[in-house]
């Protein structure tokens, strides 16, 4: 038997029965493995009942000894789904922003070392280009595999960071704020300039003025 990890020992639909006689096939019921996990060595079909098939009569056949030598089971790792969304912070670090979907209820994974190929909002086709899966609640990392790390399978969305704005000037009769606006990006070493800054009102006494 060979299947992709699904969290269960069921082998329904995955067992190959070779009768050794041309034109005589058998079916089966109740097939199960002794263990569900990818990394467990010497897995085997631990339960199965032979049934009649095309040209084959079950009573003409007997099961072998059910062990790893005579009825081996291979379980391959299941590929997870990955995505990440964060607000721009000037780095490619994705710690805390990646969603790992195992596709199996009750099995979650964690991760380390997550990063994107680019840090900027406007760059197209951003993706997770580094990540290591780790055990999580109910989920064992060795039962899972990473998808291809590209924009189709591990997309990254980076949203624009909202800056802080303020302005202060001496009355000059106009609403122009050229040269008077402070922009705080909140990220060390990253400054912005601006054009076309105006105030909602030009007068000192008007309350609740703002950069409009």
Short mmCIF file of C-alpha atoms in Angstrom, two decimals:
data_model
loop_
_atom_site.label_atom_id
_atom_site.label_comp_id
_atom_site.label_asym_id
_atom_site.label_seq_id
_atom_site.Cartn_x
_atom_site.Cartn_y
_atom_site.Cartn_z
CA UNK A 1 0.00 0.00 0.00
CA UNK A 2 1.09 3.53 -0.74
CA UNK A 3 -0.70 6.77 0.12
CA UNK A 4 -0.23 10.41 1.08
CA UNK A 5 -0.49 11.20 4.78
CA UNK A 6 -4.06 11.92 5.85
CA UNK A 7 -3.86 11.48 9.61
CA UNK A 8 -5.51 8.06 9.62
CA UNK A 9 -4.45 4.42 9.36
CA UNK A 10 -7.15 3.67 6.79
CA UNK A 11 -5.81 2.18 3.56
CA UNK A 12 -9.10 2.04 1.68
CA UNK A 13 -8.34 2.64 -1.98
CA UNK A 14 -4.57 2.34 -1.57
CA UNK A 15 -3.80 -1.40 -1.37
CA UNK A 16 -2.42 -3.32 -4.32
CA UNK A 17 -3.15 -7.06 -4.30
CA UNK A 18 -1.09 -9.22 -6.62
CA UNK A 19 -2.59 -12.68 -6.98
CA UNK A 20 0.25 -13.85 -9.19
CA UNK A 21 -2.25 -15.35 -11.65
CA UNK A 22 -3.04 -13.52 -14.86
CA UNK A 23 -6.67 -12.44 -15.20
CA UNK A 24 -7.49 -13.02 -11.54
CA UNK A 25 -7.91 -9.91 -9.44
CA UNK A 26 -9.20 -9.52 -5.89
CA UNK A 27 -10.78 -6.70 -3.99
CA UNK A 28 -10.65 -6.07 -0.25
CA UNK A 29 -12.29 -4.43 2.75
CA UNK A 30 -11.14 -3.17 6.13
CA UNK A 31 -7.58 -2.36 5.14
CA UNK A 32 -5.54 -0.47 7.72
CA UNK A 33 -1.93 0.26 8.53
CA UNK A 34 -0.28 -0.32 11.88
CA UNK A 35 0.76 3.36 11.99
CA UNK A 36 -0.39 6.58 10.28
CA UNK A 37 2.84 8.58 10.34
CA UNK A 38 5.37 9.21 7.59
CA UNK A 39 8.48 8.86 9.74
CA UNK A 40 7.56 5.58 11.45
CA UNK A 41 9.73 2.77 10.08
CA UNK A 42 8.51 -0.67 9.03
CA UNK A 43 4.89 0.22 8.50
CA UNK A 44 2.68 -2.58 7.22
CA UNK A 45 -0.89 -3.57 6.43
CA UNK A 46 -2.10 -4.77 9.80
CA UNK A 47 -5.70 -5.55 8.85
CA UNK A 48 -7.37 -6.52 5.57
CA UNK A 49 -10.07 -8.90 4.35
CA UNK A 50 -9.84 -10.33 0.86
CA UNK A 51 -12.94 -10.24 -1.34
CA UNK A 52 -13.90 -11.54 -4.78
CA UNK A 53 -12.75 -9.50 -7.74
CA UNK A 54 -12.63 -9.67 -11.52
CA UNK A 55 -11.85 -13.29 -12.27
CA UNK A 56 -10.65 -13.90 -8.74
CA UNK A 57 -12.39 -15.82 -5.94
CA UNK A 58 -11.28 -14.85 -2.45
CA UNK A 59 -11.53 -18.38 -1.05
CA UNK A 60 -8.82 -19.46 -3.46
CA UNK A 61 -6.33 -17.15 -1.80
CA UNK A 62 -4.81 -16.59 1.64
CA UNK A 63 -3.19 -13.54 3.21
CA UNK A 64 0.56 -13.49 3.75
CA UNK A 65 1.96 -12.88 7.20
CA UNK A 66 1.06 -9.25 7.83
CA UNK A 67 4.40 -7.63 8.51
CA UNK A 68 6.71 -5.08 6.91
CA UNK A 69 8.36 -7.72 4.73
CA UNK A 70 5.18 -9.13 3.19
CA UNK A 71 2.73 -6.21 3.29
CA UNK A 72 4.72 -2.96 3.42
CA UNK A 73 3.05 0.43 3.63
CA UNK A 74 4.57 3.66 2.33
CA UNK A 75 3.09 6.95 3.54
CA UNK A 76 4.30 10.09 1.79
CA UNK A 77 4.29 13.56 3.31
CA UNK A 78 1.26 15.77 2.64
CA UNK A 79 1.98 19.15 1.07
CA UNK A 80 0.73 22.08 3.14
CA UNK A 81 -0.71 25.34 1.85
CA UNK A 82 1.15 28.53 2.75
CA UNK A 83 0.31 32.23 2.65
CA UNK A 84 1.37 35.37 4.49
CA UNK A 85 -0.05 38.86 4.96
CA UNK A 86 1.55 41.72 6.86
CA UNK A 87 1.88 45.49 6.99
CA UNK A 88 5.08 46.93 5.54
CA UNK A 89 7.86 47.11 8.14
CA UNK A 90 10.92 47.46 5.94
CA UNK A 91 12.04 43.84 6.37
CA UNK A 92 11.48 40.49 4.68
CA UNK A 93 10.85 38.81 8.04
CA UNK A 94 7.49 37.00 8.15
CA UNK A 95 7.61 35.74 11.74
CA UNK A 96 4.06 35.80 13.08
CA UNK A 97 2.44 36.39 9.70
CA UNK A 98 2.43 33.01 7.94
CA UNK A 99 -0.65 30.81 7.74
CA UNK A 100 0.14 27.09 7.44
CA UNK A 101 -2.88 25.05 6.35
CA UNK A 102 -2.37 21.30 6.76
CA UNK A 103 -5.76 20.48 5.29
CA UNK A 104 -6.42 18.05 8.16
CA UNK A 105 -8.79 19.05 10.93
CA UNK A 106 -7.17 19.27 14.36
CA UNK A 107 -3.63 19.22 13.00
CA UNK A 108 -1.78 22.51 13.14
CA UNK A 109 1.88 23.23 12.49
CA UNK A 110 4.18 26.01 13.58
CA UNK A 111 7.22 27.30 11.71
CA UNK A 112 10.57 29.06 12.01
CA UNK A 113 12.76 31.15 9.73
CA UNK A 114 9.99 32.55 7.55
CA UNK A 115 10.97 35.27 5.09
CA UNK A 116 9.73 36.75 1.83
CA UNK A 117 11.70 37.36 -1.33
CA UNK A 118 10.95 41.10 -1.17
CA UNK A 119 9.91 43.61 1.48
CA UNK A 120 8.07 46.17 -0.64
CA UNK A 121 4.36 46.71 -1.21
CA UNK A 122 4.57 47.45 -4.93
CA UNK A 123 6.75 44.48 -5.90
CA UNK A 124 4.69 41.95 -7.82
CA UNK A 125 4.72 38.19 -7.22
CA UNK A 126 6.02 38.23 -3.68
CA UNK A 127 6.32 34.85 -2.01
CA UNK A 128 7.64 32.99 1.04
CA UNK A 129 11.15 32.00 -0.01
CA UNK A 130 12.33 30.52 3.30
CA UNK A 131 10.47 28.62 6.01
CA UNK A 132 10.93 25.52 8.17
CA UNK A 133 7.90 23.58 9.36
CA UNK A 134 7.75 22.59 13.05
CA UNK A 135 5.42 20.52 15.21
CA UNK A 136 2.22 22.19 16.32
CA UNK A 137 -1.02 21.37 18.08
CA UNK A 138 -1.87 17.88 16.85
CA UNK A 139 0.46 18.20 13.89
CA UNK A 140 3.82 16.47 13.38
CA UNK A 141 6.11 18.29 10.96
CA UNK A 142 7.57 15.12 9.44
CA UNK A 143 4.11 14.19 8.13
CA UNK A 144 4.09 17.29 5.94
CA UNK A 145 6.07 18.82 3.12
CA UNK A 146 6.47 22.37 1.84
CA UNK A 147 4.92 23.33 -1.49
CA UNK A 148 7.00 24.89 -4.21
CA UNK A 149 8.03 28.24 -2.78
CA UNK A 150 6.76 30.60 -5.44
CA UNK A 151 4.01 33.19 -5.87
CA UNK A 152 1.51 30.56 -6.98
CA UNK A 153 1.92 28.33 -3.92
CA UNK A 154 3.22 30.57 -1.11
CA UNK A 155 1.97 34.07 -1.85
CA UNK A 156 2.86 37.06 0.31
CA UNK A 157 0.73 40.20 0.59
CA UNK A 158 2.34 43.30 2.07
CA UNK A 159 0.00 46.19 2.85
CA UNK A 160 1.08 49.81 3.02
CA UNK A 161 2.02 51.22 6.44
CA UNK A 162 0.11 54.31 7.56
CA UNK A 163 2.42 57.22 8.37
CA UNK A 164 1.91 59.87 11.04
CA UNK A 165 1.57 63.45 9.84
CA UNK A 166 1.73 66.82 11.55
CA UNK A 167 2.39 70.39 10.48
CA UNK A 168 3.32 73.61 12.24
CA UNK A 169 3.95 77.07 10.78
CA UNK A 170 3.66 80.79 11.41
CA UNK A 171 0.61 82.43 9.89
CA UNK A 172 1.26 83.61 6.32
CA UNK A 173 -2.25 84.05 4.98
CA UNK A 174 -2.18 80.89 2.87
CA UNK A 175 -3.09 77.24 3.33
CA UNK A 176 0.20 76.08 1.84
CA UNK A 177 2.20 73.78 4.12
CA UNK A 178 5.25 73.40 1.89
CA UNK A 179 8.26 72.97 4.16
CA UNK A 180 6.18 72.65 7.29
CA UNK A 181 5.00 69.03 7.38
CA UNK A 182 6.61 66.32 9.51
CA UNK A 183 6.16 62.77 8.25
CA UNK A 184 6.90 59.95 10.69
CA UNK A 185 7.20 56.59 8.93
CA UNK A 186 7.74 54.75 12.19
CA UNK A 187 10.67 52.88 10.65
CA UNK A 188 14.21 53.82 11.56
CA UNK A 189 16.26 55.07 8.62
CA UNK A 190 13.27 55.51 6.33
CA UNK A 191 12.19 59.08 5.61
CA UNK A 192 9.71 60.39 3.06
CA UNK A 193 9.35 63.73 1.30
CA UNK A 194 6.11 65.23 0.00
CA UNK A 195 4.51 67.64 -2.43
CA UNK A 196 1.27 69.62 -2.56
CA UNK A 197 0.67 69.89 1.18
CA UNK A 198 -2.12 72.23 2.24
CA UNK A 199 -4.11 72.94 5.37
CA UNK A 200 -7.88 72.86 5.66
CA UNK A 201 -7.81 76.51 6.87
CA UNK A 202 -5.27 79.34 6.94
CA UNK A 203 -6.27 81.08 10.19
CA UNK A 204 -4.76 80.79 13.66
CA UNK A 205 -8.05 80.81 15.57
CA UNK A 206 -9.85 78.17 13.49
CA UNK A 207 -10.14 74.95 15.50
CA UNK A 208 -9.43 71.44 14.25
CA UNK A 209 -7.24 72.38 11.32
CA UNK A 210 -5.67 69.49 9.44
CA UNK A 211 -3.55 68.62 6.46
CA UNK A 212 -6.13 68.42 3.73
#
